[in-house]
Coordinates of C-alpha atoms in Angstrom, one line a residue:
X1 CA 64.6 36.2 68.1
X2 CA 63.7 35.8 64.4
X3 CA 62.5 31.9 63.3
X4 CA 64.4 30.8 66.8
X5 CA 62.2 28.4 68.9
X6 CA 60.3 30.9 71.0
X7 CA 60.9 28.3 74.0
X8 CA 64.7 28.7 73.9
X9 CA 67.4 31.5 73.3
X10 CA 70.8 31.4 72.9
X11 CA 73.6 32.4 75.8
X12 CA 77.4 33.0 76.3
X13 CA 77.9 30.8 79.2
X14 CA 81.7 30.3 81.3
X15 CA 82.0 26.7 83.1
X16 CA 85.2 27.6 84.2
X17 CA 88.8 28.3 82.7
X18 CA 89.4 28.4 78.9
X19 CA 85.3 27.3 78.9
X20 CA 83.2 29.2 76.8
X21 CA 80.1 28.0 75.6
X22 CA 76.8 28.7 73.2
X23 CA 73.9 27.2 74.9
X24 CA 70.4 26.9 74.1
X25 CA 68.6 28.1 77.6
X26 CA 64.8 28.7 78.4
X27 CA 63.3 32.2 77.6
X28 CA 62.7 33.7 81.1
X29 CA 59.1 35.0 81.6
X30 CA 58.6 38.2 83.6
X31 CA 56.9 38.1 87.0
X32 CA 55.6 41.5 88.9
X33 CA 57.6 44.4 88.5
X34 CA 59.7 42.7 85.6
X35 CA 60.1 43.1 82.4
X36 CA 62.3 40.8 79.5
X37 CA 64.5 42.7 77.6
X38 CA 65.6 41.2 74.1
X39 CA 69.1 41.5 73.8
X40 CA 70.5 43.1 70.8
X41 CA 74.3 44.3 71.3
X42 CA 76.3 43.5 74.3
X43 CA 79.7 45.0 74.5
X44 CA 82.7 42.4 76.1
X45 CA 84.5 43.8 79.2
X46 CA 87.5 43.2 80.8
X47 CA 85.9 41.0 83.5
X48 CA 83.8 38.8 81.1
X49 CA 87.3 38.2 79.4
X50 CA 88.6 37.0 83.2
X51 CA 86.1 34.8 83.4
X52 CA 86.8 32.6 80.0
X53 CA 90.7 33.2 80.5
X54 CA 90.7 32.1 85.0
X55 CA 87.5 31.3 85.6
X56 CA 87.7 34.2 88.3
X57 CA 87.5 37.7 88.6
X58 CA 89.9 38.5 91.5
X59 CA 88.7 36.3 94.7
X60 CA 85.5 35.6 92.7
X61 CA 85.7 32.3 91.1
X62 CA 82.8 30.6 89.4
X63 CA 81.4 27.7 91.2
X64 CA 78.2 27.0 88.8
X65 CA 77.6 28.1 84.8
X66 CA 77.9 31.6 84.4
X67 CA 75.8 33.9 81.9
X68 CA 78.5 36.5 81.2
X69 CA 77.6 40.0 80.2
X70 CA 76.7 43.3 81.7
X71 CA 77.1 45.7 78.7
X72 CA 73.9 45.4 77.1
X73 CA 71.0 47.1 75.2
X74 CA 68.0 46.0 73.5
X75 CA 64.4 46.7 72.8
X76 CA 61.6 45.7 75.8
X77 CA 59.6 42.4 75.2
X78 CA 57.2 41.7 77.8
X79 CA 55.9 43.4 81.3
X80 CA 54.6 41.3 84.0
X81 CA 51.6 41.2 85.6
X82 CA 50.7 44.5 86.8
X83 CA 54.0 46.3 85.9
X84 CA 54.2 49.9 84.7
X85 CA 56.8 49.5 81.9
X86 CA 57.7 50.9 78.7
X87 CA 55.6 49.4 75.9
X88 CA 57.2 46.4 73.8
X89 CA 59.7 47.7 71.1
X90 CA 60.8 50.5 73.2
X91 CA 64.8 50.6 73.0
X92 CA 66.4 50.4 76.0
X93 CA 69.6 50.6 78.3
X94 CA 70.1 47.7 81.4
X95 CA 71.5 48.9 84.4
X96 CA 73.6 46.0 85.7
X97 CA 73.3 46.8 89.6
X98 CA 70.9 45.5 91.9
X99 CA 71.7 47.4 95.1
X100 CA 69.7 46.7 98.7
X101 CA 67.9 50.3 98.8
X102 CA 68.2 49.3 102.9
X103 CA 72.6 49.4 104.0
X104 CA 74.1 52.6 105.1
X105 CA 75.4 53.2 101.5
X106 CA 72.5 52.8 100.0
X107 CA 70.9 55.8 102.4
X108 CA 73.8 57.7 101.4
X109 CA 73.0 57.4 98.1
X110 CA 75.6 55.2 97.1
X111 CA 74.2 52.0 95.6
X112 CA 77.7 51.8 93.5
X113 CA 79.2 50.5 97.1
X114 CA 76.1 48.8 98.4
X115 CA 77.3 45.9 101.3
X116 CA 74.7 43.7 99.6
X117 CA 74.9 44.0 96.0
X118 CA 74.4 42.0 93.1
X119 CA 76.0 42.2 89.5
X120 CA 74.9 41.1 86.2
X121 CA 77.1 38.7 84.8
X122 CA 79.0 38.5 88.0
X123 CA 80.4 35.4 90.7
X124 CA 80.4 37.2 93.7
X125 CA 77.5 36.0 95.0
X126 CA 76.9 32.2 95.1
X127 CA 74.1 31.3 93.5
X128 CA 75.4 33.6 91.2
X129 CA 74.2 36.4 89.0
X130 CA 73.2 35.7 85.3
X131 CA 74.5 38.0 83.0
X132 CA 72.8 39.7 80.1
X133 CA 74.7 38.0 77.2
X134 CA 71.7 36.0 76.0
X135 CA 68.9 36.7 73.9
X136 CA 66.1 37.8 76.3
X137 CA 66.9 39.2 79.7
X138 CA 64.5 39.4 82.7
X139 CA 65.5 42.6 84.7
X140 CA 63.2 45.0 87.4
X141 CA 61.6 47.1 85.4
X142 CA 63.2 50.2 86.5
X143 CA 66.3 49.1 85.7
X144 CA 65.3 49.4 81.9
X145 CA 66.3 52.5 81.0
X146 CA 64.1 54.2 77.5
X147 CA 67.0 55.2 75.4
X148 CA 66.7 59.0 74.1
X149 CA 65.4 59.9 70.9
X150 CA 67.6 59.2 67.8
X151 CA 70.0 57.5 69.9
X152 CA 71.2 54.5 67.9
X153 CA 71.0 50.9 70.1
X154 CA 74.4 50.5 68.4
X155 CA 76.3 53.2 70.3
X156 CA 74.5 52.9 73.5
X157 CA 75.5 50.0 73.5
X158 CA 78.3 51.6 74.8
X159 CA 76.6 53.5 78.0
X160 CA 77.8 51.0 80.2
X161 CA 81.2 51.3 80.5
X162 CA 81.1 55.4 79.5
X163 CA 79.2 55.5 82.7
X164 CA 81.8 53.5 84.6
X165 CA 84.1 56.2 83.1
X166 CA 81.8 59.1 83.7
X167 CA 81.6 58.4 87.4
X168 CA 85.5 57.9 87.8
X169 CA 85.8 61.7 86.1
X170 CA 83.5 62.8 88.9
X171 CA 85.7 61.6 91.7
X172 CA 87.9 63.5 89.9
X173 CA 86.3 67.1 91.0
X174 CA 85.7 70.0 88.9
X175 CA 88.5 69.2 85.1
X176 CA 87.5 72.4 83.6
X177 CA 91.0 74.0 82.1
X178 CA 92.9 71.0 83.8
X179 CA 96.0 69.1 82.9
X180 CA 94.8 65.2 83.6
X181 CA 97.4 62.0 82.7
X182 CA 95.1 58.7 81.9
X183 CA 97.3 55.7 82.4
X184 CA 95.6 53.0 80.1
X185 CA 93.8 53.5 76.6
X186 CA 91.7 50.4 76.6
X187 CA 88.0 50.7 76.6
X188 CA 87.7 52.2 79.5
X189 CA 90.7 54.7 79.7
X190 CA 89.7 56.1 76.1
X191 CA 85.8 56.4 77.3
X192 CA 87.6 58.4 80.5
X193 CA 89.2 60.4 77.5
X194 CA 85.7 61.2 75.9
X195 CA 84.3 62.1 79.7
X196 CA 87.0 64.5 80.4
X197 CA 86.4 66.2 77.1
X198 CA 83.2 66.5 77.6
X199 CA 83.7 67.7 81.1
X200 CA 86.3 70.2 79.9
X201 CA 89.7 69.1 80.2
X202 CA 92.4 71.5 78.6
X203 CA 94.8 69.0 78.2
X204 CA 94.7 65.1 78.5
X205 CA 97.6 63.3 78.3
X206 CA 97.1 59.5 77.8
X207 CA 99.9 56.3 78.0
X208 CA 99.8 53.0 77.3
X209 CA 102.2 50.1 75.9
X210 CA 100.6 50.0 72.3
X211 CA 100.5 51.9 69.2
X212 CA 96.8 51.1 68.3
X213 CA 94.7 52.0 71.8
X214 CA 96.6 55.3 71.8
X215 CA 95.4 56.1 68.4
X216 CA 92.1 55.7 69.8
X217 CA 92.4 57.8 72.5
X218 CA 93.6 60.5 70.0
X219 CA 90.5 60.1 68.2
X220 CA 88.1 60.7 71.3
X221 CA 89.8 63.5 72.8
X222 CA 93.4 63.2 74.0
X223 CA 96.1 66.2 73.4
X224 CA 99.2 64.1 74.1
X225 CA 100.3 60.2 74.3
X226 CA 102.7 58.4 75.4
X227 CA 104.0 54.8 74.6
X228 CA 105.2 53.4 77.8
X229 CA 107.5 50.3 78.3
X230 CA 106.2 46.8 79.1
X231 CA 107.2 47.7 82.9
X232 CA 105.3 50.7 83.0
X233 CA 108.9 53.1 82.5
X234 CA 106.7 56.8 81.7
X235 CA 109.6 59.6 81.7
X236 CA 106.6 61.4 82.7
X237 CA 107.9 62.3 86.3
X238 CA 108.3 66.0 85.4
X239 CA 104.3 66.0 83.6
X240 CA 102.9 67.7 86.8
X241 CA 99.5 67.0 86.1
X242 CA 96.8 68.3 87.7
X243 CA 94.8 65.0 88.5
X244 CA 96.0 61.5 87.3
X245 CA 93.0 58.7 86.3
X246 CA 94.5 55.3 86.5
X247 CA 92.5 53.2 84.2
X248 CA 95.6 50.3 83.6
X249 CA 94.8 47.8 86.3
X250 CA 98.5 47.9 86.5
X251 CA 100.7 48.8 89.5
X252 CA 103.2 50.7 87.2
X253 CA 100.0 53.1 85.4
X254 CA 99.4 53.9 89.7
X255 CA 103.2 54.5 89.7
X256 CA 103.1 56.5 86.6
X257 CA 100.0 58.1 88.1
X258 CA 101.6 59.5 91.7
X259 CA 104.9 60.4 90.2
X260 CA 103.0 62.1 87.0
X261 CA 100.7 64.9 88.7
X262 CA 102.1 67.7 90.2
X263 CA 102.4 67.8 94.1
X264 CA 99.0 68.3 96.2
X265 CA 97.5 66.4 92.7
X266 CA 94.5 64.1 93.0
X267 CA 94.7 60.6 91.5
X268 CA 91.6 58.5 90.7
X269 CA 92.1 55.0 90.7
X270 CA 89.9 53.3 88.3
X271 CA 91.2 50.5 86.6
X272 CA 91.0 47.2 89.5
X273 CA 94.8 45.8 90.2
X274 CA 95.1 42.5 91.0
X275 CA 93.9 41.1 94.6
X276 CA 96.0 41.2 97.6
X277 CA 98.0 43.7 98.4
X278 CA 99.3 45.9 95.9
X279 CA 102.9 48.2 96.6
X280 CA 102.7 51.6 96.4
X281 CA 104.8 55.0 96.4
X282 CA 103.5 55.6 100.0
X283 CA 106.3 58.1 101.1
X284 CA 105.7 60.2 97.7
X285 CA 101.8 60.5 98.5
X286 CA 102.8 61.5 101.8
X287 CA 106.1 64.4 101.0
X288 CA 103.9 65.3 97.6
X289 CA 100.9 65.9 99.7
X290 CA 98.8 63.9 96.9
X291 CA 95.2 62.9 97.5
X292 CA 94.0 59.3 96.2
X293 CA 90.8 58.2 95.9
X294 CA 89.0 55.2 94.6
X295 CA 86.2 54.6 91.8
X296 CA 83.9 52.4 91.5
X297 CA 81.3 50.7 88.8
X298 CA 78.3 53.8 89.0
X299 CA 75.5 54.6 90.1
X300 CA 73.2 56.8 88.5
X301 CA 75.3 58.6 85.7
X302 CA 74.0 55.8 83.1
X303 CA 71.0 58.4 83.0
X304 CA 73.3 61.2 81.8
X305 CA 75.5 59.1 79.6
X306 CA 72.7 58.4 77.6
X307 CA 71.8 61.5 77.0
X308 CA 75.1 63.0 76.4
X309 CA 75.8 60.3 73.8
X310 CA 71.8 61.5 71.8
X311 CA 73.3 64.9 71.8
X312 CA 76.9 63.9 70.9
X313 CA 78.8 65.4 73.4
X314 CA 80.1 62.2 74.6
X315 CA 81.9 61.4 71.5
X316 CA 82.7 57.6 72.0
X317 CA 82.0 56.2 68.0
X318 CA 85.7 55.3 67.6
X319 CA 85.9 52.8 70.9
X320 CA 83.9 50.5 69.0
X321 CA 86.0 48.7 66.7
X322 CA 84.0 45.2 66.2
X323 CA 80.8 43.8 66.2
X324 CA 80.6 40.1 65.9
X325 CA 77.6 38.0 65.4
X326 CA 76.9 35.9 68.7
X327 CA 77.6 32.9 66.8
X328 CA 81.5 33.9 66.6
X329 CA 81.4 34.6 70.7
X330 CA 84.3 32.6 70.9
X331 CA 86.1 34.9 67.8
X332 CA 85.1 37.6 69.7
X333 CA 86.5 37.0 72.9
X334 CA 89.5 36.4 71.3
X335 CA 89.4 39.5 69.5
X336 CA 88.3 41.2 72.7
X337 CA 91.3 40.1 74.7
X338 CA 94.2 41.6 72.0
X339 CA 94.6 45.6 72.5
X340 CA 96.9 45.6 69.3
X341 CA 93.5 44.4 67.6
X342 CA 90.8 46.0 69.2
X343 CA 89.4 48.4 71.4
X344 CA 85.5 47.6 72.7
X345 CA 84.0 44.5 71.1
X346 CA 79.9 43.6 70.6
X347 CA 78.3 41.0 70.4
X348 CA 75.4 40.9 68.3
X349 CA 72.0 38.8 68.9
X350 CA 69.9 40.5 66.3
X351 CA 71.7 37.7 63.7
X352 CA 70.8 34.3 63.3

């Protein structure tokens, strides 16, 4: 933490609606099994931005302070007692998700959908979950993950969101030599471009309703793009897709999605639509005979996203258009929350 106060650290903190604050916090001490992680890049995601902007994430509305942050890597500080742990300095990925290892989906091997999970960064729960944007973190020490060799904190940085993306193009089934429509190019849709790439996608097809995402998405793998109205209009009804990865978090991309692939076509959904009920073409999934299925967060694909981004098959450089000093968290929430002006934004904690 450089010539900081070793008591204190710095953290992004919500208190509610249009609220975002740098505080000076303690520096958590690890207890058995733990380890502290200091913080060095934290990428800003969709639902810190929901936080600052409602003071809620869907039905999950702060009721205390919350530490924002899930996207997050840094080096290892300090084991506790008796923990087995990689040594201090060792570079590391966080894994956000504390599942209960005990419900029926955690048997089943998926913690992703665990009935009694908690979330870094996340309101759900009540207290609730501190997040990881701060300058030391206190985590299980299995849930810091040694990064590769020669992979660069920077664009790990990155690993949490590519393995949001990574699981949603494993719902999607086997890709290789298949046509797949991506509705969205924001971080995530353009990381479920560089997954299907890397899975073996013949052609990707990508839309969204600016210029600047969809450049992206060129960059990191797509074939085609498509700049779609403000109401989600597509002209992509005759596409006939093979499978269709909603990543919008808009009715009209899941519109765009069931009319888009061809009939008896999968579509993922990925990106989370606002709560309640949400319409949907329910007579064309039934006469098209399309499947839908649901994605979730991830569960153990952060593992394999870290190495496919050491050996560069995950090509993911061009999502990261800014990295702001923590200092300018405020700039960079900002920053975060225009798509005409950015793609994923980090936070940096290495600076003063």
């Amino acid at each position: 933490m450089n010539d900081r106060d070793s008591a204190t650290m710095r953290a992004v903190v919500a208190h509610g609606a249009g609220d975002l604050r740098l505080e000076e916090r303690p520096v958590p001490t690890p207890g058995p099994g733990e380890v502290t992680v200091e913080i060095r890049y934290g990428g800003i995601c969709g639902s810190d931005l929901h936080y600052w902007r409602h003071g809620a994430v869907g039905e999950f509305r702060l009721r205390e302070p919350l530490i924002l942050g899930h996207e997050i890597v840094g080096r290892v500080r300090e084991a506790g007692p008796g923990t087995q742990a990689p040594s201090p300095g060792t570079p590391v990925a966080v894994h956000p998700l504390a599942s209960c290892g005990r419900c029926r989906q955690c048997l089943a091997r998926r913690r992703n959908t665990c009935l009694d999970t908690g979330y870094l960064g996340s309101a759900a729960r009540n207290p609730h979950v501190q997040g990881g944007f701060a300058d030391v973190l206190v985590v299980p020490a299995e849930r810091a993950l040694p990064l590769p060799e020669g992979l660069d904190l920077r664009l790990a940085a990155v690993a949490e969101p590519a393995a949001v993306a990574w699981h949603a193009v494993r719902q999607a089934g086997d890709v290789r030599g298949k046509h797949v429509l991506v509705t969205g190019a924001g971080p995530i849709g353009c990381l479920v471009v560089a997954a299907l790439r890397a899975a073996g996608a013949a052609e990707i097809t990508v839309t969204d309703v600016h210029e600047a995402p969809l450049a992206i998405a060129k960059q990191v793998g797509a074939t085609s793009t498509v700049r779609v109205g403000s109401g989600g209009e597509s002209g992509l009804e005759e596409l006939a897709a093979d499978i269709a990865i909603e990543s919008s978090g808009n009715p009209a991309g899941l519109r765009t999605c069931v009319y888009g692939v061809d009939r008896g076509g999968l579509v993922v959904g990925l990106g989370l639509l606002p709560p309640g009920d949400t319409p949907v073409a329910a007579n064309a999934l039934i006469t098209r005979e399309l499947r839908l299925v649901g994605s979730f967060r991830f569960d153990d694909e952060l593992a394999d996203v870290l190495q496919a981004l050491a050996d560069s098959s995950l090509p993911v450089e061009p999502v990261v258009t800014s990295v702001l000093p923590v200092a300018n968290a405020l700039e960079g929430f900002e920053l975060a929350a225009d798509p005409a002006r950015s793609c994923k934004v980090l936070l940096d904690f290495g600076g003063a």
